[in-house]
Amino acid sequence: MIPKSSKFLLTLVFSICFYFLLQIRATTTNCSSGVMETTQTTHIFILSGQSNMAGRGGVYNGEWNKLVPPECQPNPRILRFSAESEWVEANVPLHADIDVTKVCGIGPGMIFANNYLPVCAAKTVVGLVPCAIGGTAIAEWEKGEKLYNDMLARAVLALEKAGSGGAIKGVLWYQGESDTDTKSHADVYKAKMKKLIFDVRSDLCQPALPFIQVALASGLEEDLIDLVREAQLSINLPNVLCVDAKSLPLKPDNLHLTTDAQVMLGEMLAGAYVTHFNDFI
């Protein structure tokens, strides 16, 4: 028979343990609720621009072939901010519920995350915030326009739902094909791109936020492609990089990157970030 004093002690210990368990549950939630654990570190990246960021790799005749390269495999430490504003485990296509009027396939985001994750601390989570919309021009991303407002709103809410350990670490931007339609659009691309960077940084209160843009691999008018590329490659601002997609293989439409090209681009983006923004990791 257990003495009464021992029973009392066991009851007391159990009650204390149960109390602390409740406190832990009150201050942390898991990803199934759409809110991350407040104790974990989350590196958030905004994926924005148009179709080659949203991803058309593996999309042919209006259907995605569902071939997923090993570089795109899911990982419990890679999450995606869904259209329902919840953090969920990331799977390709990342933009399927964002760029909803088009068929999405493989883009660079998942490859970037899988290549970035190994340089992070063991408990770090990578949070991807898809915002890209196919066929959009730079003017549609100006501050005050719907696409800009939606991107900022998603970024702010993603940060809030990441908890106290969350931080926006960068913007990955691939856009410009739509601005190779007329010379007047191509001529103002550089000024509009610089203002976009300034506005995003200002509205997120992060004046040094890393920003990596992709120099075009394709477009509508050949001479205007070169004009927009020149604008992209010549932007000289602190913590702004440009990776060049020109040599990457295109699908038969001569506009969208193949799946293999997206894998290479994701690796290029991760390499550029890790090399140049080590202080942000």
CSV table of C-alpha atoms in Angstrom, one decimal:
chain,number,residue,atom,x,y,z
A,1,MET,CA,0.0,0.0,0.0
A,2,ILE,CA,1.3,3.5,-0.9
A,3,PRO,CA,1.5,5.8,2.1
A,4,LYS,CA,-0.9,8.9,1.9
A,5,SER,CA,2.1,11.2,1.9
A,6,SER,CA,3.5,9.5,-1.2
A,7,LYS,CA,0.1,9.6,-2.9
A,8,PHE,CA,-0.1,13.4,-2.2
A,9,LEU,CA,3.4,13.9,-3.6
A,10,LEU,CA,2.7,12.0,-6.8
A,11,THR,CA,-0.5,13.9,-7.2
A,12,LEU,CA,1.3,17.2,-6.7
A,13,VAL,CA,4.0,16.3,-9.2
A,14,PHE,CA,1.5,15.2,-11.8
A,15,SER,CA,-0.5,18.4,-11.4
A,16,ILE,CA,2.6,20.6,-11.8
A,17,CYS,CA,3.6,18.7,-15.0
A,18,PHE,CA,0.1,19.0,-16.4
A,19,TYR,CA,0.1,22.7,-15.7
A,20,PHE,CA,3.3,23.3,-17.5
A,21,LEU,CA,2.1,21.2,-20.4
A,22,LEU,CA,-0.9,23.4,-20.8
A,23,GLN,CA,1.3,26.5,-20.7
A,24,ILE,CA,3.4,25.1,-23.5
A,25,ARG,CA,0.4,24.2,-25.6
A,26,ALA,CA,-1.0,27.7,-25.0
A,27,THR,CA,2.2,29.4,-26.4
A,28,THR,CA,2.9,27.1,-29.4
A,29,THR,CA,0.8,25.7,-32.2
A,30,ASN,CA,1.8,23.4,-35.0
A,31,CYS,CA,1.6,24.0,-38.7
A,32,SER,CA,-1.7,22.2,-39.2
A,33,SER,CA,-3.5,25.2,-37.7
A,34,GLY,CA,-1.8,27.6,-40.2
A,35,VAL,CA,0.3,29.2,-37.4
A,36,MET,CA,3.9,28.1,-36.7
A,37,GLU,CA,5.4,27.3,-33.4
A,38,THR,CA,6.5,30.5,-31.8
A,39,THR,CA,9.7,28.9,-30.6
A,40,GLN,CA,11.1,28.1,-34.0
A,41,THR,CA,13.1,30.2,-36.4
A,42,THR,CA,11.4,30.8,-39.8
A,43,HIS,CA,13.2,32.4,-42.8
A,44,ILE,CA,10.5,33.8,-45.0
A,45,PHE,CA,11.0,34.4,-48.8
A,46,ILE,CA,8.6,36.2,-51.1
A,47,LEU,CA,8.3,34.6,-54.5
A,48,SER,CA,7.0,37.2,-57.0
A,49,GLY,CA,6.8,38.3,-60.6
A,50,GLN,CA,5.1,36.5,-63.5
A,51,SER,CA,4.8,33.1,-65.1
A,52,ASN,CA,8.4,31.9,-64.9
A,53,MET,CA,8.4,32.5,-61.2
A,54,ALA,CA,5.0,30.9,-60.8
A,55,GLY,CA,6.4,28.0,-62.7
A,56,ARG,CA,5.4,26.5,-66.1
A,57,GLY,CA,8.0,23.6,-66.0
A,58,GLY,CA,6.3,20.4,-67.1
A,59,VAL,CA,3.2,22.2,-68.4
A,60,TYR,CA,2.3,21.2,-72.0
A,61,ASN,CA,-1.0,21.6,-73.9
A,62,GLY,CA,-2.6,23.1,-70.8
A,63,GLU,CA,-1.7,20.2,-68.4
A,64,TRP,CA,1.1,19.7,-65.9
A,65,ASN,CA,2.8,16.3,-66.4
A,66,LYS,CA,3.3,15.9,-62.7
A,67,LEU,CA,6.9,14.9,-63.0
A,68,VAL,CA,8.7,16.1,-59.9
A,69,PRO,CA,12.5,16.3,-60.0
A,70,PRO,CA,14.3,15.2,-56.8
A,71,GLU,CA,15.4,18.8,-56.2
A,72,CYS,CA,11.7,19.6,-55.6
A,73,GLN,CA,11.0,16.9,-53.0
A,74,PRO,CA,9.0,18.1,-49.9
A,75,ASN,CA,10.6,18.5,-46.6
A,76,PRO,CA,8.8,19.1,-43.2
A,77,ARG,CA,11.1,22.2,-42.8
A,78,ILE,CA,9.9,23.8,-46.0
A,79,LEU,CA,6.5,25.5,-45.7
A,80,ARG,CA,4.3,27.4,-48.1
A,81,PHE,CA,1.9,30.3,-47.2
A,82,SER,CA,-1.3,29.1,-48.9
A,83,ALA,CA,-4.0,31.2,-50.6
A,84,GLU,CA,-6.1,30.6,-47.4
A,85,SER,CA,-3.3,32.4,-45.4
A,86,GLU,CA,-2.1,29.3,-43.6
A,87,TRP,CA,1.4,27.8,-43.3
A,88,VAL,CA,1.3,24.3,-44.8
A,89,GLU,CA,4.0,21.9,-45.9
A,90,ALA,CA,5.3,22.9,-49.3
A,91,ASN,CA,4.6,20.8,-52.4
A,92,VAL,CA,4.9,21.7,-56.1
A,93,PRO,CA,3.3,23.4,-57.8
A,94,LEU,CA,3.8,26.2,-55.2
A,95,HIS,CA,1.6,28.7,-57.1
A,96,ALA,CA,-1.3,26.4,-57.9
A,97,ASP,CA,-3.7,28.3,-55.6
A,98,ILE,CA,-2.3,31.7,-56.4
A,99,ASP,CA,-1.9,31.9,-60.2
A,100,VAL,CA,-5.3,30.4,-60.6
A,101,THR,CA,-6.2,31.4,-64.1
A,102,LYS,CA,-3.2,29.4,-65.5
A,103,VAL,CA,-1.8,25.9,-65.1
A,104,CYS,CA,1.2,25.9,-62.8
A,105,GLY,CA,4.0,23.4,-62.8
A,106,ILE,CA,7.6,23.6,-61.6
A,107,GLY,CA,9.1,26.9,-60.7
A,108,PRO,CA,12.4,27.8,-58.9
A,109,GLY,CA,11.0,28.3,-55.4
A,110,MET,CA,11.1,24.7,-54.1
A,111,ILE,CA,14.6,24.2,-55.5
A,112,PHE,CA,15.8,27.4,-53.9
A,113,ALA,CA,14.4,26.2,-50.5
A,114,ASN,CA,16.0,22.8,-50.7
A,115,ASN,CA,19.4,24.3,-51.6
A,116,TYR,CA,19.1,27.0,-49.0
A,117,LEU,CA,18.0,24.9,-46.1
A,118,PRO,CA,21.3,23.0,-45.5
A,119,VAL,CA,23.2,26.2,-44.6
A,120,CYS,CA,20.7,27.1,-41.9
A,121,ALA,CA,20.6,26.1,-38.3
A,122,ALA,CA,19.1,22.7,-37.5
A,123,LYS,CA,15.8,24.0,-36.3
A,124,THR,CA,15.3,26.7,-39.0
A,125,VAL,CA,12.2,26.5,-41.2
A,126,VAL,CA,12.0,28.0,-44.7
A,127,GLY,CA,8.7,29.7,-45.4
A,128,LEU,CA,7.8,30.4,-49.0
A,129,VAL,CA,5.2,33.1,-49.8
A,130,PRO,CA,4.1,32.6,-53.5
A,131,CYS,CA,2.7,35.8,-55.1
A,132,ALA,CA,3.6,35.6,-58.8
A,133,ILE,CA,0.9,36.0,-61.4
A,134,GLY,CA,1.5,35.0,-65.1
A,135,GLY,CA,1.3,37.6,-67.9
A,136,THR,CA,1.6,40.6,-65.6
A,137,ALA,CA,3.6,43.8,-66.4
A,138,ILE,CA,5.7,45.8,-64.1
A,139,ALA,CA,3.0,48.6,-64.0
A,140,GLU,CA,0.6,46.1,-62.4
A,141,TRP,CA,3.1,45.7,-59.5
A,142,GLU,CA,3.3,49.4,-58.7
A,143,LYS,CA,2.5,50.5,-55.1
A,144,GLY,CA,-1.3,50.9,-54.8
A,145,GLU,CA,-2.1,48.4,-57.5
A,146,LYS,CA,-3.9,45.2,-56.5
A,147,LEU,CA,-1.0,42.8,-57.2
A,148,TYR,CA,1.3,45.0,-55.0
A,149,ASN,CA,-1.2,45.3,-52.2
A,150,ASP,CA,-1.9,41.6,-52.3
A,151,MET,CA,1.8,40.8,-52.1
A,152,LEU,CA,2.4,43.1,-49.2
A,153,ALA,CA,-0.6,41.8,-47.4
A,154,ARG,CA,0.4,38.2,-47.8
A,155,ALA,CA,4.0,39.0,-46.6
A,156,VAL,CA,2.8,40.8,-43.5
A,157,LEU,CA,0.3,38.1,-42.6
A,158,ALA,CA,2.8,35.4,-43.2
A,159,LEU,CA,5.3,37.1,-40.9
A,160,GLU,CA,2.6,37.5,-38.2
A,161,LYS,CA,1.6,33.8,-38.5
A,162,ALA,CA,5.2,32.8,-38.3
A,163,GLY,CA,5.3,33.9,-34.7
A,164,SER,CA,8.1,35.7,-32.9
A,165,GLY,CA,10.8,33.6,-34.6
A,166,GLY,CA,9.8,34.7,-38.1
A,167,ALA,CA,11.8,37.1,-40.3
A,168,ILE,CA,11.4,38.1,-44.0
A,169,LYS,CA,14.8,37.3,-45.4
A,170,GLY,CA,14.4,38.2,-49.1
A,171,VAL,CA,12.4,38.7,-52.3
A,172,LEU,CA,12.9,36.5,-55.3
A,173,TRP,CA,11.7,38.3,-58.4
A,174,TYR,CA,11.3,37.0,-62.0
A,175,GLN,CA,9.3,39.4,-64.2
A,176,GLY,CA,9.7,41.5,-67.3
A,177,GLU,CA,8.6,39.4,-70.3
A,178,SER,CA,5.4,41.3,-70.5
A,179,ASP,CA,7.3,44.6,-70.7
A,180,THR,CA,9.1,43.6,-73.9
A,181,ASP,CA,5.9,44.3,-75.9
A,182,THR,CA,6.6,48.0,-76.6
A,183,LYS,CA,9.7,50.2,-76.5
A,184,SER,CA,7.9,52.7,-74.2
A,185,HIS,CA,7.4,49.9,-71.6
A,186,ALA,CA,10.9,48.7,-71.9
A,187,ASP,CA,12.3,52.2,-71.6
A,188,VAL,CA,10.8,52.8,-68.2
A,189,TYR,CA,11.4,49.3,-66.8
A,190,LYS,CA,14.5,50.2,-64.8
A,191,ALA,CA,12.9,53.2,-63.0
A,192,LYS,CA,9.8,51.2,-62.2
A,193,MET,CA,11.9,48.3,-60.9
A,194,LYS,CA,14.0,50.5,-58.7
A,195,LYS,CA,10.9,52.1,-57.2
A,196,LEU,CA,9.3,48.7,-56.6
A,197,ILE,CA,12.3,47.6,-54.6
A,198,PHE,CA,12.2,50.9,-52.6
A,199,ASP,CA,8.5,50.6,-51.9
A,200,VAL,CA,8.6,46.9,-50.8
A,201,ARG,CA,11.5,47.7,-48.4
A,202,SER,CA,9.8,50.8,-47.1
A,203,ASP,CA,6.4,49.1,-46.5
A,204,LEU,CA,8.0,46.1,-44.8
A,205,CYS,CA,10.2,48.5,-42.7
A,206,GLN,CA,13.3,46.6,-44.0
A,207,PRO,CA,15.5,49.1,-45.9
A,208,ALA,CA,18.3,46.5,-46.4
A,209,LEU,CA,16.0,43.6,-47.4
A,210,PRO,CA,17.8,41.3,-49.9
A,211,PHE,CA,16.3,41.4,-53.4
A,212,ILE,CA,17.3,39.0,-56.1
A,213,GLN,CA,15.9,39.6,-59.6
A,214,VAL,CA,16.2,37.3,-62.6
A,215,ALA,CA,17.4,38.7,-65.9
A,216,LEU,CA,15.1,37.6,-68.7
A,217,ALA,CA,15.6,34.4,-70.7
A,218,SER,CA,12.8,35.3,-73.1
A,219,GLY,CA,10.2,37.8,-74.1
A,220,LEU,CA,8.1,39.1,-76.9
A,221,GLU,CA,10.3,41.3,-79.1
A,222,GLU,CA,14.0,40.3,-79.4
A,223,ASP,CA,15.5,43.8,-79.3
A,224,LEU,CA,13.2,44.8,-76.4
A,225,ILE,CA,14.3,41.7,-74.5
A,226,ASP,CA,17.8,43.0,-74.6
A,227,LEU,CA,16.6,46.5,-73.4
A,228,VAL,CA,14.8,45.1,-70.4
A,229,ARG,CA,17.7,42.7,-69.6
A,230,GLU,CA,20.1,45.7,-69.7
A,231,ALA,CA,17.8,47.5,-67.2
A,232,GLN,CA,17.7,44.5,-64.9
A,233,LEU,CA,21.5,43.9,-65.0
A,234,SER,CA,22.4,47.5,-64.5
A,235,ILE,CA,20.4,48.2,-61.3
A,236,ASN,CA,23.0,49.1,-58.7
A,237,LEU,CA,21.4,49.2,-55.3
A,238,PRO,CA,22.6,47.8,-51.9
A,239,ASN,CA,21.6,44.2,-51.4
A,240,VAL,CA,20.1,43.9,-54.9
A,241,LEU,CA,21.5,41.0,-57.0
A,242,CYS,CA,20.6,39.8,-60.5
A,243,VAL,CA,21.1,36.3,-61.7
A,244,ASP,CA,21.0,35.7,-65.5
A,245,ALA,CA,18.6,33.2,-67.0
A,246,LYS,CA,19.5,33.8,-70.6
A,247,SER,CA,21.4,30.6,-71.2
A,248,LEU,CA,18.7,28.4,-69.6
A,249,PRO,CA,16.7,26.1,-71.9
A,250,LEU,CA,13.2,27.1,-72.9
A,251,LYS,CA,10.1,25.1,-73.8
A,252,PRO,CA,8.9,25.0,-77.4
A,253,ASP,CA,6.9,28.2,-76.8
A,254,ASN,CA,10.3,30.0,-76.5
A,255,LEU,CA,8.9,31.8,-73.5
A,256,HIS,CA,8.9,29.6,-70.5
A,257,LEU,CA,11.7,27.7,-68.8
A,258,THR,CA,11.8,23.9,-68.9
A,259,THR,CA,11.7,21.9,-65.7
A,260,ASP,CA,15.5,21.3,-65.9
A,261,ALA,CA,16.0,25.1,-66.4
A,262,GLN,CA,13.9,25.8,-63.3
A,263,VAL,CA,16.1,23.4,-61.3
A,264,MET,CA,19.2,25.3,-62.5
A,265,LEU,CA,17.6,28.6,-61.7
A,266,GLY,CA,16.6,27.6,-58.2
A,267,GLU,CA,20.2,26.5,-57.6
A,268,MET,CA,21.5,29.8,-59.0
A,269,LEU,CA,19.2,31.8,-56.7
A,270,ALA,CA,20.2,29.9,-53.6
A,271,GLY,CA,23.9,30.1,-54.5
A,272,ALA,CA,23.6,33.9,-55.0
A,273,TYR,CA,21.8,34.3,-51.7
A,274,VAL,CA,24.1,32.2,-49.7
A,275,THR,CA,27.2,33.8,-51.2
A,276,HIS,CA,26.2,37.4,-50.9
A,277,PHE,CA,23.8,37.5,-47.9
A,278,ASN,CA,25.5,35.4,-45.4
A,279,ASP,CA,24.8,38.0,-42.6
A,280,PHE,CA,21.0,37.4,-43.1
A,281,ILE,CA,21.2,33.6,-42.6
